CSV table of C-alpha atoms in Angstrom, one decimal:
chain,number,residue,atom,x,y,z
W,1,MET,CA,36.1,-27.3,-82.1
W,2,ILE,CA,34.3,-29.4,-84.1
W,3,LEU,CA,32.1,-28.1,-87.7
W,4,ASN,CA,29.6,-31.0,-89.0
W,5,VAL,CA,28.4,-32.2,-91.9
W,6,THR,CA,26.2,-33.9,-93.8
W,7,THR,CA,27.5,-34.8,-97.5
W,8,PRO,CA,24.0,-35.0,-100.2
W,9,ASP,CA,24.6,-38.3,-100.4
W,10,GLY,CA,23.5,-38.5,-96.7
W,11,GLU,CA,26.9,-39.3,-94.7
W,12,ARG,CA,27.6,-37.1,-91.9
W,13,HIS,CA,31.3,-35.6,-90.8
W,14,GLU,CA,32.8,-34.3,-87.6
W,15,LEU,CA,35.3,-32.1,-88.9
W,16,GLU,CA,37.8,-30.4,-86.8
W,17,ALA,CA,37.8,-26.4,-87.2
W,18,LEU,CA,39.1,-24.2,-86.3
W,19,ALA,CA,38.3,-19.7,-85.4
W,20,GLY,CA,38.9,-17.5,-86.9
W,21,TRP,CA,38.2,-20.3,-90.8
W,22,ARG,CA,35.5,-19.4,-93.3
W,23,VAL,CA,33.4,-22.6,-93.2
W,24,MET,CA,33.9,-23.4,-96.9
W,25,GLU,CA,37.4,-23.1,-96.5
W,26,VAL,CA,37.0,-26.3,-93.3
W,27,ILE,CA,34.7,-28.0,-95.2
W,28,ARG,CA,37.3,-27.8,-98.1
W,29,ASP,CA,40.3,-28.6,-95.9
W,30,TRP,CA,38.6,-31.8,-95.7
W,31,GLY,CA,37.8,-32.7,-98.6
W,32,LEU,CA,34.4,-32.8,-98.6
W,33,PRO,CA,32.7,-32.4,-101.7
W,34,ILE,CA,32.0,-28.5,-101.9
W,35,LEU,CA,32.7,-26.6,-105.4
W,36,ALA,CA,33.4,-23.4,-104.2
W,37,GLU,CA,34.8,-21.5,-107.2
W,38,CYS,CA,36.0,-18.5,-106.6
W,39,GLY,CA,37.7,-19.3,-103.5
W,40,GLY,CA,35.6,-17.5,-101.0
W,41,ALA,CA,34.6,-14.0,-102.6
W,42,CYS,CA,31.4,-14.8,-102.7
W,43,SER,CA,30.8,-14.8,-106.3
W,44,CYS,CA,30.3,-18.1,-107.3
W,45,ALA,CA,27.5,-19.1,-104.7
W,46,THR,CA,29.1,-22.9,-105.0
W,47,CYS,CA,29.3,-23.0,-101.6
W,48,HIS,CA,25.5,-22.8,-101.0
W,49,VAL,CA,24.8,-24.7,-97.2
W,50,TYR,CA,21.4,-25.0,-95.3
W,51,VAL,CA,22.0,-24.3,-91.5
W,52,ASP,CA,20.9,-26.5,-88.5
W,53,ALA,CA,17.9,-23.7,-87.3
W,54,GLU,CA,18.7,-23.7,-84.2
W,55,TRP,CA,22.1,-22.2,-85.0
W,56,LEU,CA,20.5,-19.6,-87.4
W,57,ASP,CA,20.3,-16.6,-85.2
W,58,ARG,CA,23.5,-17.5,-84.2
W,59,LEU,CA,24.9,-15.9,-87.5
W,60,PRO,CA,25.0,-12.9,-88.9
W,61,PRO,CA,22.2,-11.7,-90.7
W,62,ARG,CA,23.6,-12.3,-95.6
W,63,SER,CA,24.7,-9.4,-96.2
W,64,GLU,CA,23.2,-7.8,-99.7
W,65,GLU,CA,26.0,-9.3,-102.1
W,66,GLU,CA,24.7,-13.0,-100.5
W,67,GLU,CA,21.8,-12.3,-100.9
W,68,GLU,CA,22.1,-11.4,-104.5
W,69,LYS,CA,24.3,-14.1,-104.7
W,70,LEU,CA,22.4,-16.5,-103.8
W,71,ASP,CA,20.2,-16.0,-106.1
W,72,GLU,CA,22.1,-18.2,-108.5
W,73,ALA,CA,21.6,-21.3,-106.0
W,74,PHE,CA,19.1,-23.1,-106.1
W,75,ASP,CA,16.6,-24.7,-104.4
W,76,VAL,CA,17.4,-21.8,-101.5
W,77,ARG,CA,15.7,-21.4,-98.6
W,78,ASP,CA,15.4,-19.4,-94.8
W,79,THR,CA,18.3,-21.9,-93.3
W,80,SER,CA,20.6,-21.3,-97.4
W,81,ARG,CA,23.7,-19.5,-96.5
W,82,LEU,CA,26.7,-19.0,-98.9
W,83,SER,CA,29.3,-21.1,-97.1
W,84,CYS,CA,32.4,-18.9,-97.4
W,85,GLN,CA,30.6,-16.2,-95.0
W,86,ILE,CA,30.3,-18.2,-92.1
W,87,LEU,CA,33.6,-17.5,-89.7
W,88,MET,CA,34.1,-20.1,-87.9
W,89,ARG,CA,34.2,-18.6,-83.9
W,90,ASP,CA,34.2,-20.2,-80.3
W,91,GLU,CA,30.2,-19.7,-80.5
W,92,LEU,CA,29.4,-21.4,-83.9
W,93,ASP,CA,31.6,-25.3,-82.0
W,94,GLY,CA,30.0,-28.5,-83.2
W,95,MET,CA,26.7,-26.6,-85.4
W,96,HIS,CA,25.5,-29.0,-87.7
W,97,VAL,CA,25.7,-27.4,-91.6
W,98,THR,CA,23.9,-29.6,-94.9
W,99,LEU,CA,25.7,-29.3,-98.5
W,100,ALA,CA,23.0,-28.3,-101.0
W,101,PRO,CA,22.8,-29.5,-103.9
W,102,MET,CA,24.9,-28.2,-106.5
W,103,ALA,CA,25.0,-26.4,-109.9
W,104,ARG,CA,26.4,-30.0,-112.8
F,1,MET,CA,28.2,0.4,-121.0
F,2,SER,CA,30.5,-2.0,-118.5
F,3,PRO,CA,33.5,-1.1,-116.7
F,4,ASP,CA,35.7,-3.4,-119.3
F,5,ALA,CA,34.8,-0.6,-122.3
F,6,ALA,CA,37.9,1.2,-122.2
F,7,THR,CA,40.4,-2.1,-122.4
F,8,ALA,CA,37.5,-3.7,-124.6
F,9,ALA,CA,38.6,-0.7,-127.5
F,10,SER,CA,42.4,-1.4,-127.6
F,11,ILE,CA,41.9,-5.3,-128.1
F,12,ALA,CA,42.5,-6.8,-131.5
F,13,THR,CA,40.2,-9.3,-132.4
F,14,ALA,CA,40.8,-11.6,-135.1
F,15,GLU,CA,38.0,-11.1,-138.5
F,16,GLY,CA,37.2,-13.8,-140.6
F,17,ALA,CA,38.0,-17.8,-139.4
F,18,GLY,CA,40.7,-18.4,-141.0
F,19,PRO,CA,43.1,-20.9,-140.8
F,20,HIS,CA,45.2,-17.8,-139.1
F,21,GLN,CA,48.8,-18.4,-138.6
F,22,THR,CA,50.6,-17.3,-135.8
F,23,ASP,CA,53.5,-19.3,-133.0
F,24,VAL,CA,51.6,-19.6,-130.7
F,25,THR,CA,48.2,-20.6,-129.5
F,26,ILE,CA,47.0,-19.4,-126.6
F,27,ILE,CA,43.9,-21.7,-125.0
F,28,GLY,CA,42.1,-19.4,-122.4
F,29,ALA,CA,42.7,-15.0,-122.4
F,30,GLY,CA,43.1,-15.4,-118.1
F,31,PRO,CA,46.2,-13.4,-116.2
F,32,CYS,CA,48.1,-16.3,-117.1
F,33,GLY,CA,47.2,-16.3,-120.6
F,34,LEU,CA,48.2,-12.5,-121.1
F,35,PHE,CA,51.0,-12.7,-118.9
F,36,ALA,CA,52.3,-15.2,-121.0
F,37,VAL,CA,51.6,-13.3,-124.7
F,38,PHE,CA,54.1,-11.0,-122.4
F,39,GLU,CA,57.0,-13.8,-121.9
F,40,LEU,CA,56.5,-15.8,-125.3
F,41,GLY,CA,57.1,-11.6,-127.1
F,42,LEU,CA,60.0,-11.3,-125.2
F,43,LEU,CA,61.2,-14.3,-127.1
F,44,ASP,CA,60.0,-12.7,-130.7
F,45,LEU,CA,56.8,-15.1,-130.8
F,46,LYS,CA,53.5,-13.9,-131.8
F,47,CYS,CA,51.3,-15.2,-129.6
F,48,HIS,CA,46.6,-15.9,-130.3
F,49,LEU,CA,44.3,-16.4,-127.8
F,50,ILE,CA,41.1,-18.0,-127.7
F,51,ASP,CA,38.0,-17.7,-124.2
F,52,ILE,CA,34.6,-18.5,-124.2
F,53,LEU,CA,33.8,-14.7,-122.8
F,54,ASP,CA,33.4,-11.6,-124.4
F,55,ARG,CA,36.3,-9.8,-122.7
F,56,PRO,CA,39.9,-10.7,-121.9
F,57,GLY,CA,40.3,-11.5,-117.4
F,58,GLY,CA,39.3,-14.8,-117.3
F,59,GLN,CA,38.2,-15.4,-113.8
F,60,CYS,CA,39.7,-12.5,-112.4
F,61,ALA,CA,36.6,-10.8,-115.2
F,62,GLU,CA,34.3,-12.9,-114.7
F,63,LEU,CA,34.6,-13.9,-110.6
F,64,TYR,CA,35.8,-11.2,-109.1
F,65,PRO,CA,36.7,-7.8,-111.1
F,66,GLU,CA,36.0,-5.8,-108.3
F,67,LYS,CA,37.1,-7.6,-105.2
F,68,PRO,CA,40.4,-6.9,-103.8
F,69,ILE,CA,43.8,-9.0,-105.0
F,70,TYR,CA,46.3,-9.1,-102.5
F,71,ASP,CA,49.5,-11.1,-103.4
F,72,ILE,CA,50.4,-10.1,-106.7
F,73,PRO,CA,54.4,-9.5,-106.1
F,74,ALA,CA,55.0,-5.4,-105.4
F,75,VAL,CA,50.8,-4.5,-105.8
F,76,PRO,CA,49.6,-4.0,-102.3
F,77,VAL,CA,46.3,-4.1,-103.9
F,78,CYS,CA,44.5,-4.3,-106.6
F,79,THR,CA,41.0,-5.8,-108.3
F,80,GLY,CA,40.5,-7.7,-110.9
F,81,GLN,CA,39.8,-5.5,-113.1
F,82,GLU,CA,42.5,-3.8,-112.9
F,83,LEU,CA,44.8,-6.7,-113.8
F,84,THR,CA,43.1,-7.5,-116.6
F,85,ASP,CA,44.2,-4.0,-117.0
F,86,ARG,CA,47.4,-3.7,-116.5
F,87,LEU,CA,48.2,-6.9,-118.1
F,88,MET,CA,46.3,-5.8,-121.4
F,89,GLU,CA,48.7,-2.6,-121.5
F,90,GLN,CA,51.7,-5.0,-120.7
F,91,ILE,CA,51.5,-6.8,-123.3
F,92,ALA,CA,50.6,-4.6,-126.6
F,93,PRO,CA,53.7,-4.1,-127.1
F,94,PHE,CA,52.8,-7.5,-129.1
F,95,SER,CA,49.8,-6.9,-130.0
F,96,PRO,CA,48.4,-10.0,-129.6
F,97,VAL,CA,45.5,-11.6,-131.2
F,98,PHE,CA,42.1,-12.2,-129.4
F,99,HIS,CA,39.2,-14.4,-130.8
F,100,LEU,CA,36.4,-13.9,-128.2
F,101,SER,CA,33.3,-15.1,-127.1
F,102,GLN,CA,34.0,-18.9,-128.1
F,103,MET,CA,35.8,-22.5,-127.6
F,104,ALA,CA,38.3,-24.1,-128.6
F,105,GLU,CA,37.0,-27.4,-129.3
F,106,LYS,CA,38.8,-29.8,-131.5
F,107,LEU,CA,43.5,-29.9,-131.4
F,108,GLU,CA,44.7,-31.7,-134.9
F,109,LYS,CA,47.9,-32.3,-135.6
F,110,LEU,CA,48.9,-31.6,-139.5
F,111,GLU,CA,51.8,-33.1,-140.8
F,112,ASP,CA,54.5,-30.8,-140.9
F,113,GLY,CA,54.0,-31.0,-136.9
F,114,THR,CA,51.9,-28.0,-136.5
F,115,TRP,CA,48.7,-27.9,-134.3
F,116,ARG,CA,45.5,-26.4,-136.3
F,117,LEU,CA,43.5,-25.9,-133.2
F,118,THR,CA,39.1,-25.1,-134.1
F,119,THR,CA,36.9,-23.5,-131.9
F,120,ASP,CA,32.9,-24.6,-131.7
F,121,THR,CA,32.9,-21.0,-133.4
F,122,GLY,CA,34.4,-22.5,-136.8
F,123,THR,CA,37.9,-19.7,-136.3
F,124,VAL,CA,41.0,-22.3,-137.3
F,125,ILE,CA,44.2,-21.0,-136.0
F,126,ASP,CA,47.5,-23.0,-137.1
F,127,SER,CA,50.4,-22.6,-134.4
F,128,LYS,CA,53.0,-24.8,-133.2
F,129,VAL,CA,52.1,-24.3,-130.0
F,130,ILE,CA,49.6,-25.2,-127.8
F,131,VAL,CA,49.4,-22.7,-124.4
F,132,ILE,CA,46.6,-24.3,-122.0
F,133,ALA,CA,46.1,-21.5,-120.2
F,134,ALA,CA,41.9,-21.9,-119.3
F,135,GLY,CA,42.3,-21.8,-115.6
F,136,GLY,CA,39.6,-23.6,-113.9
F,137,GLY,CA,37.8,-25.0,-117.3
F,138,SER,CA,35.4,-23.0,-119.3
F,139,PHE,CA,32.5,-20.3,-118.3
F,140,VAL,CA,29.0,-22.6,-119.4
F,141,PRO,CA,25.5,-21.7,-118.1
F,142,LYS,CA,25.1,-23.4,-115.1
F,143,LYS,CA,22.8,-25.9,-115.1
F,144,PRO,CA,19.4,-26.3,-112.0
F,145,PRO,CA,19.9,-29.3,-110.4
F,146,ILE,CA,16.6,-30.0,-111.4
F,147,PRO,CA,15.4,-34.1,-111.3
F,148,GLY,CA,15.2,-35.2,-114.9
F,149,ILE,CA,16.4,-32.3,-116.3
F,150,ASP,CA,19.4,-33.7,-119.1
F,151,ALA,CA,16.4,-35.3,-121.2
F,152,TYR,CA,14.8,-31.6,-122.1
F,153,GLU,CA,17.8,-29.9,-122.6
F,154,GLY,CA,17.8,-28.1,-126.1
F,155,THR,CA,14.4,-28.8,-126.9
F,156,SER,CA,12.8,-27.8,-124.5
F,157,VAL,CA,15.4,-26.0,-121.7
F,158,PHE,CA,17.4,-23.6,-123.2
F,159,TYR,CA,20.9,-22.1,-120.9
F,160,ALA,CA,21.4,-19.0,-124.1
F,161,VAL,CA,18.9,-17.9,-126.7
F,162,ARG,CA,20.9,-17.9,-130.2
F,163,LYS,CA,17.4,-17.4,-132.3
F,164,MET,CA,15.1,-15.7,-131.3
F,165,GLU,CA,12.5,-16.8,-133.6
F,166,GLN,CA,12.1,-20.9,-132.2
F,167,PHE,CA,10.8,-18.9,-129.0
F,168,ARG,CA,7.8,-17.4,-131.4
F,169,ASP,CA,4.4,-18.4,-129.5
F,170,ARG,CA,6.0,-20.4,-126.8
F,171,LYS,CA,5.1,-20.7,-123.3
F,172,LEU,CA,8.4,-19.3,-121.5
F,173,VAL,CA,9.7,-19.7,-118.3
F,174,ILE,CA,12.5,-17.6,-117.8
F,175,ALA,CA,14.4,-18.1,-114.2
F,176,GLY,CA,16.5,-16.0,-112.7
F,177,GLY,CA,16.3,-12.2,-111.1
F,178,GLY,CA,19.4,-10.6,-113.1
F,179,ASP,CA,20.2,-9.1,-116.2
F,180,SER,CA,20.1,-11.9,-118.2
F,181,ALA,CA,17.2,-12.9,-117.3
F,182,LEU,CA,15.8,-9.4,-117.5
F,183,ASP,CA,17.0,-9.5,-121.1
F,184,TRP,CA,15.4,-12.1,-122.3
F,185,VAL,CA,12.0,-11.5,-120.6
F,186,LEU,CA,11.8,-7.9,-122.4
F,187,ASN,CA,13.0,-9.0,-125.7
F,188,LEU,CA,11.4,-12.3,-126.0
F,189,GLN,CA,7.7,-11.1,-124.7
F,190,PRO,CA,7.0,-9.1,-127.7
F,191,LEU,CA,6.4,-12.6,-129.7
F,192,ALA,CA,6.1,-16.0,-127.0
F,193,GLU,CA,2.7,-16.6,-127.2
F,194,SER,CA,3.4,-16.0,-122.4
F,195,VAL,CA,6.0,-15.2,-120.0
F,196,THR,CA,6.7,-16.1,-117.1
F,197,LEU,CA,9.5,-14.8,-114.3
F,198,VAL,CA,10.2,-16.8,-111.8
F,199,HIS,CA,12.1,-15.4,-109.5
F,200,ARG,CA,13.4,-16.3,-105.8
F,201,ARG,CA,11.9,-13.4,-103.9
F,202,ASP,CA,10.8,-9.2,-105.2
F,203,GLU,CA,14.0,-8.4,-105.0
F,204,PHE,CA,16.1,-8.2,-108.8
F,205,ARG,CA,20.1,-7.6,-108.8
F,206,ALA,CA,19.3,-7.0,-112.8
F,207,ALA,CA,18.9,-2.9,-114.1
F,208,PRO,CA,16.7,-0.8,-112.6
F,209,ASP,CA,14.9,0.1,-116.2
F,210,SER,CA,14.9,-3.4,-116.8
F,211,VAL,CA,13.1,-4.2,-113.5
F,212,ASN,CA,11.3,-1.7,-113.7
F,213,LYS,CA,10.1,-2.2,-117.3
F,214,MET,CA,9.7,-6.3,-116.8
F,215,ARG,CA,6.9,-4.5,-113.9
F,216,ALA,CA,5.0,-2.1,-116.4
F,217,LEU,CA,4.4,-5.6,-117.9
F,218,VAL,CA,3.3,-7.8,-115.6
F,219,ALA,CA,0.8,-4.2,-114.1
F,220,GLU,CA,-0.3,-4.7,-117.6
F,221,LYS,CA,-1.1,-8.3,-117.7
F,222,LYS,CA,0.9,-8.7,-120.9
F,223,MET,CA,3.5,-11.8,-118.4
F,224,THR,CA,3.3,-13.0,-115.0
F,225,LEU,CA,6.3,-12.6,-112.5
F,226,GLU,CA,6.4,-16.1,-109.4
F,227,ILE,CA,7.6,-15.5,-106.5
F,228,ALA,CA,9.1,-18.9,-106.2
F,229,GLN,CA,11.5,-21.6,-106.7
F,230,ILE,CA,11.3,-24.5,-110.0
F,231,SER,CA,11.3,-28.3,-107.9
F,232,GLY,CA,10.1,-29.8,-110.8
F,233,LEU,CA,9.2,-30.3,-114.2
F,234,GLN,CA,7.0,-32.4,-116.7
F,235,GLY,CA,6.7,-33.7,-120.2
F,236,GLU,CA,7.9,-36.4,-122.1
F,237,ASN,CA,10.5,-36.7,-125.3
F,238,GLY,CA,11.8,-34.3,-124.4
F,239,GLN,CA,9.7,-32.4,-124.8
F,240,LEU,CA,8.4,-29.8,-121.4
F,241,THR,CA,3.9,-29.4,-121.0
F,242,ASP,CA,4.7,-27.9,-117.7
F,243,VAL,CA,7.2,-27.1,-114.5
F,244,VAL,CA,6.2,-27.0,-111.3
F,245,PHE,CA,6.8,-24.2,-108.8
F,246,LYS,CA,7.1,-23.9,-105.2
F,247,ASP,CA,7.1,-21.9,-102.7
F,248,LYS,CA,7.0,-21.6,-98.3
F,249,ASP,CA,3.0,-20.6,-98.5
F,250,ARG,CA,1.6,-22.2,-101.5
F,251,GLY,CA,3.1,-24.8,-101.9
F,252,GLU,CA,4.0,-27.1,-105.5
F,253,TRP,CA,1.8,-25.8,-108.6
F,254,SER,CA,2.6,-26.5,-112.1
F,255,VAL,CA,3.1,-23.8,-114.6
F,256,PRO,CA,1.8,-24.9,-118.1
F,257,CYS,CA,5.4,-24.7,-120.2
F,258,ASP,CA,7.0,-25.3,-123.6
F,259,MET,CA,9.9,-23.7,-123.2
F,260,LEU,CA,12.4,-23.5,-119.9
F,261,LEU,CA,15.1,-20.8,-120.2
F,262,PRO,CA,16.9,-20.6,-117.0
F,263,PHE,CA,19.7,-18.5,-116.2
F,264,TYR,CA,21.9,-18.4,-112.4
F,265,GLY,CA,25.1,-17.3,-114.0
F,266,LEU,CA,28.2,-18.8,-115.1
F,267,THR,CA,30.2,-22.0,-113.7
F,268,MET,CA,33.0,-24.1,-115.0
F,269,LYS,CA,33.2,-26.7,-117.1
F,270,LEU,CA,36.7,-27.9,-118.4
F,271,GLY,CA,35.5,-28.7,-122.3
F,272,PRO,CA,36.6,-30.5,-125.2
F,273,VAL,CA,40.7,-29.7,-123.7
F,274,ALA,CA,39.8,-33.2,-122.0
F,275,GLU,CA,39.7,-34.2,-125.6
F,276,PHE,CA,42.9,-33.6,-126.5
F,277,GLY,CA,43.9,-36.6,-126.1
F,278,LEU,CA,45.8,-35.4,-122.6
F,279,ASN,CA,46.8,-37.3,-119.2
F,280,LEU,CA,44.5,-35.9,-117.1
F,281,GLU,CA,44.4,-35.6,-112.9
F,282,GLN,CA,41.2,-35.2,-112.1
F,283,ASN,CA,40.3,-32.6,-114.9
F,284,LEU,CA,44.4,-31.0,-114.1
F,285,ILE,CA,46.8,-31.8,-116.7
F,286,PRO,CA,50.1,-33.6,-114.9
F,287,VAL,CA,53.4,-30.8,-116.7
F,288,ASP,CA,56.8,-31.3,-116.1
F,289,THR,CA,57.9,-28.4,-113.5
F,290,GLU,CA,61.0,-27.0,-116.0
F,291,ARG,CA,59.1,-26.3,-119.3
F,292,PHE,CA,55.1,-26.7,-117.6
F,293,GLU,CA,54.3,-28.7,-121.1
F,294,THR,CA,52.4,-32.0,-121.3
F,295,SER,CA,52.3,-34.8,-121.2
F,296,THR,CA,52.0,-34.2,-125.3
F,297,PRO,CA,55.5,-32.4,-126.3
F,298,GLY,CA,54.8,-28.8,-128.0
F,299,ILE,CA,51.6,-28.8,-125.4
F,300,PHE,CA,51.8,-27.2,-122.4
F,301,ALA,CA,49.6,-26.0,-119.9
F,302,ILE,CA,50.4,-23.2,-117.4
F,303,GLY,CA,48.2,-21.7,-114.2
F,304,ASP,CA,45.5,-22.8,-112.5
F,305,ILE,CA,44.7,-25.7,-114.5
F,306,ASN,CA,47.6,-27.7,-114.7
F,307,THR,CA,49.4,-29.7,-112.1
F,308,TYR,CA,52.5,-31.5,-110.0
F,309,PRO,CA,53.8,-32.4,-107.6
F,310,GLY,CA,53.7,-28.3,-104.4
F,311,LYS,CA,51.1,-27.3,-106.9
F,312,LEU,CA,49.6,-23.7,-105.7
F,313,LYS,CA,47.4,-22.3,-107.3
F,314,LEU,CA,48.1,-18.7,-107.1
F,315,ILE,CA,47.8,-16.1,-110.0
F,316,LEU,CA,51.8,-15.4,-109.3
F,317,SER,CA,52.4,-19.6,-109.4
F,318,GLY,CA,51.0,-19.1,-113.4
F,319,PHE,CA,53.4,-16.0,-114.2
F,320,HIS,CA,56.4,-18.0,-113.0
F,321,GLU,CA,55.2,-20.5,-114.6
F,322,ALA,CA,54.8,-18.8,-118.1
F,323,ALA,CA,58.0,-18.1,-118.3
F,324,LEU,CA,59.6,-21.0,-118.6
F,325,MET,CA,57.3,-21.9,-120.5
F,326,SER,CA,58.2,-20.0,-123.4
F,327,GLN,CA,62.6,-20.4,-122.7
F,328,ALA,CA,60.8,-24.1,-123.9
F,329,ALA,CA,58.3,-23.0,-127.0
F,330,VAL,CA,60.6,-20.7,-128.3
F,331,ARG,CA,63.1,-24.1,-128.7
F,332,ILE,CA,59.9,-25.5,-131.0
F,333,VAL,CA,58.8,-21.9,-132.7
F,334,TYR,CA,62.6,-21.4,-133.7
F,335,PRO,CA,64.6,-25.1,-133.4
F,336,ASP,CA,68.2,-22.9,-134.8
F,337,ARG,CA,68.5,-20.2,-132.6
F,338,LYS,CA,70.9,-19.4,-129.9
F,339,ILE,CA,68.7,-18.2,-126.6
F,340,ARG,CA,70.4,-15.5,-124.7
F,341,PHE,CA,68.8,-14.9,-121.7
F,342,GLN,CA,68.4,-11.0,-121.4
F,343,TYR,CA,66.7,-8.7,-118.6
F,344,THR,CA,64.4,-6.1,-119.6
F,345,THR,CA,65.9,-4.1,-117.7
F,346,SER,CA,69.4,-3.8,-119.7
F,347,SER,CA,69.2,-4.9,-123.0
F,348,THR,CA,68.3,-3.2,-125.7
F,349,ASP,CA,67.2,-5.2,-127.9
F,350,LEU,CA,64.1,-6.3,-125.6
F,351,GLN,CA,63.6,-2.2,-125.8
F,352,ASN,CA,63.1,-2.3,-128.4
F,353,LYS,CA,60.1,-4.8,-128.3
F,354,LEU,CA,58.3,-3.6,-125.9
F,355,GLY,CA,59.2,0.2,-127.5
F,356,VAL,CA,60.3,2.1,-124.4
F,357,ALA,CA,63.7,2.2,-126.0
């Protein structure tokens, strides 16, 4: 399956993804610039992405924990998600996400 | 009370700025730095540890104190805080000395070959061996990616409060929804000219009592709460005049502001260790896999901060690295001593050191 990712410099990447992998892990595994400091524990908000609106209703809603962590992200939008909290599955084949601006 | 208060009671912190004398100075009190105390202790080496956080545990304490860890050998599951607590218990017989809430800032070599390490708060520690166990680096406040913010840092933008007086009679904007943001809202509101708290939603993860106090101040019109996000800064020569807010319904608008205090949690930065003259590869420190020594003799690097062919960033790998590093470190501190390899199960000598014989 495919995960489409646009990096902050505007470049679009088509990544081969595996079912069951976290979107953050796919992005990191392909070497794109994602900080993902805590390694997927929903503890740092440095894997913040914007999910294209048409894919949003296929995702499970934000948990309270993800909502709280997004408080530590910047430019949070309705389409904001922490990519460590989204698991790839068949329904998400072809999803497009954009990496959000990161803290320095 | 914080969950680690029980541990904190048993932490020996150093008195005075020093120079303190010890065998090994460990930069970073995360799991690898803590376990290094154990391995070094079995070889009679005394340790001082430095950490930017106010408690031991590193990422285990700061990022996931309550998250389960499943890959510690023989421990099917434990939380980050439990792992830290157990390590503290394990190293207690070796009486490590902690220098917390400070950052290793300067490293120099004295004439007799001793390393002198100075922290950003002025603590000085002399030792024969340095162990860098700094993980992903120092935890420092996240800097918002707002265009042009650098120009205001230190004059109008502050990520921490050192002296409250500098905020007296100023127009403050405080950003964030956690305890830091709320605590400073409550502490600075009485002396500031005005306080605006900006948070992206009308729910706060800070302590309920602080949130209630903040809401009471808003109700009394003693401060302002804006449910919005910061989109820009206005001012010149490092002096802010306005902060630009935005939200979906209202668009963008600006609010007068002399000083902005963003509290968006912490991130990790390598920091002054990068200036220690060591080889670096993408902010990691290359080491050999026999001694885990850096390009500079007497300086070792263990845990997530080092790199070598096949490196895995696992706590258990850091533990292994601590054990091998200790064998090399003891030969530096005691060059003439014959080192015998011993097991804790059978050696009375080791059991005496652990206080279990």
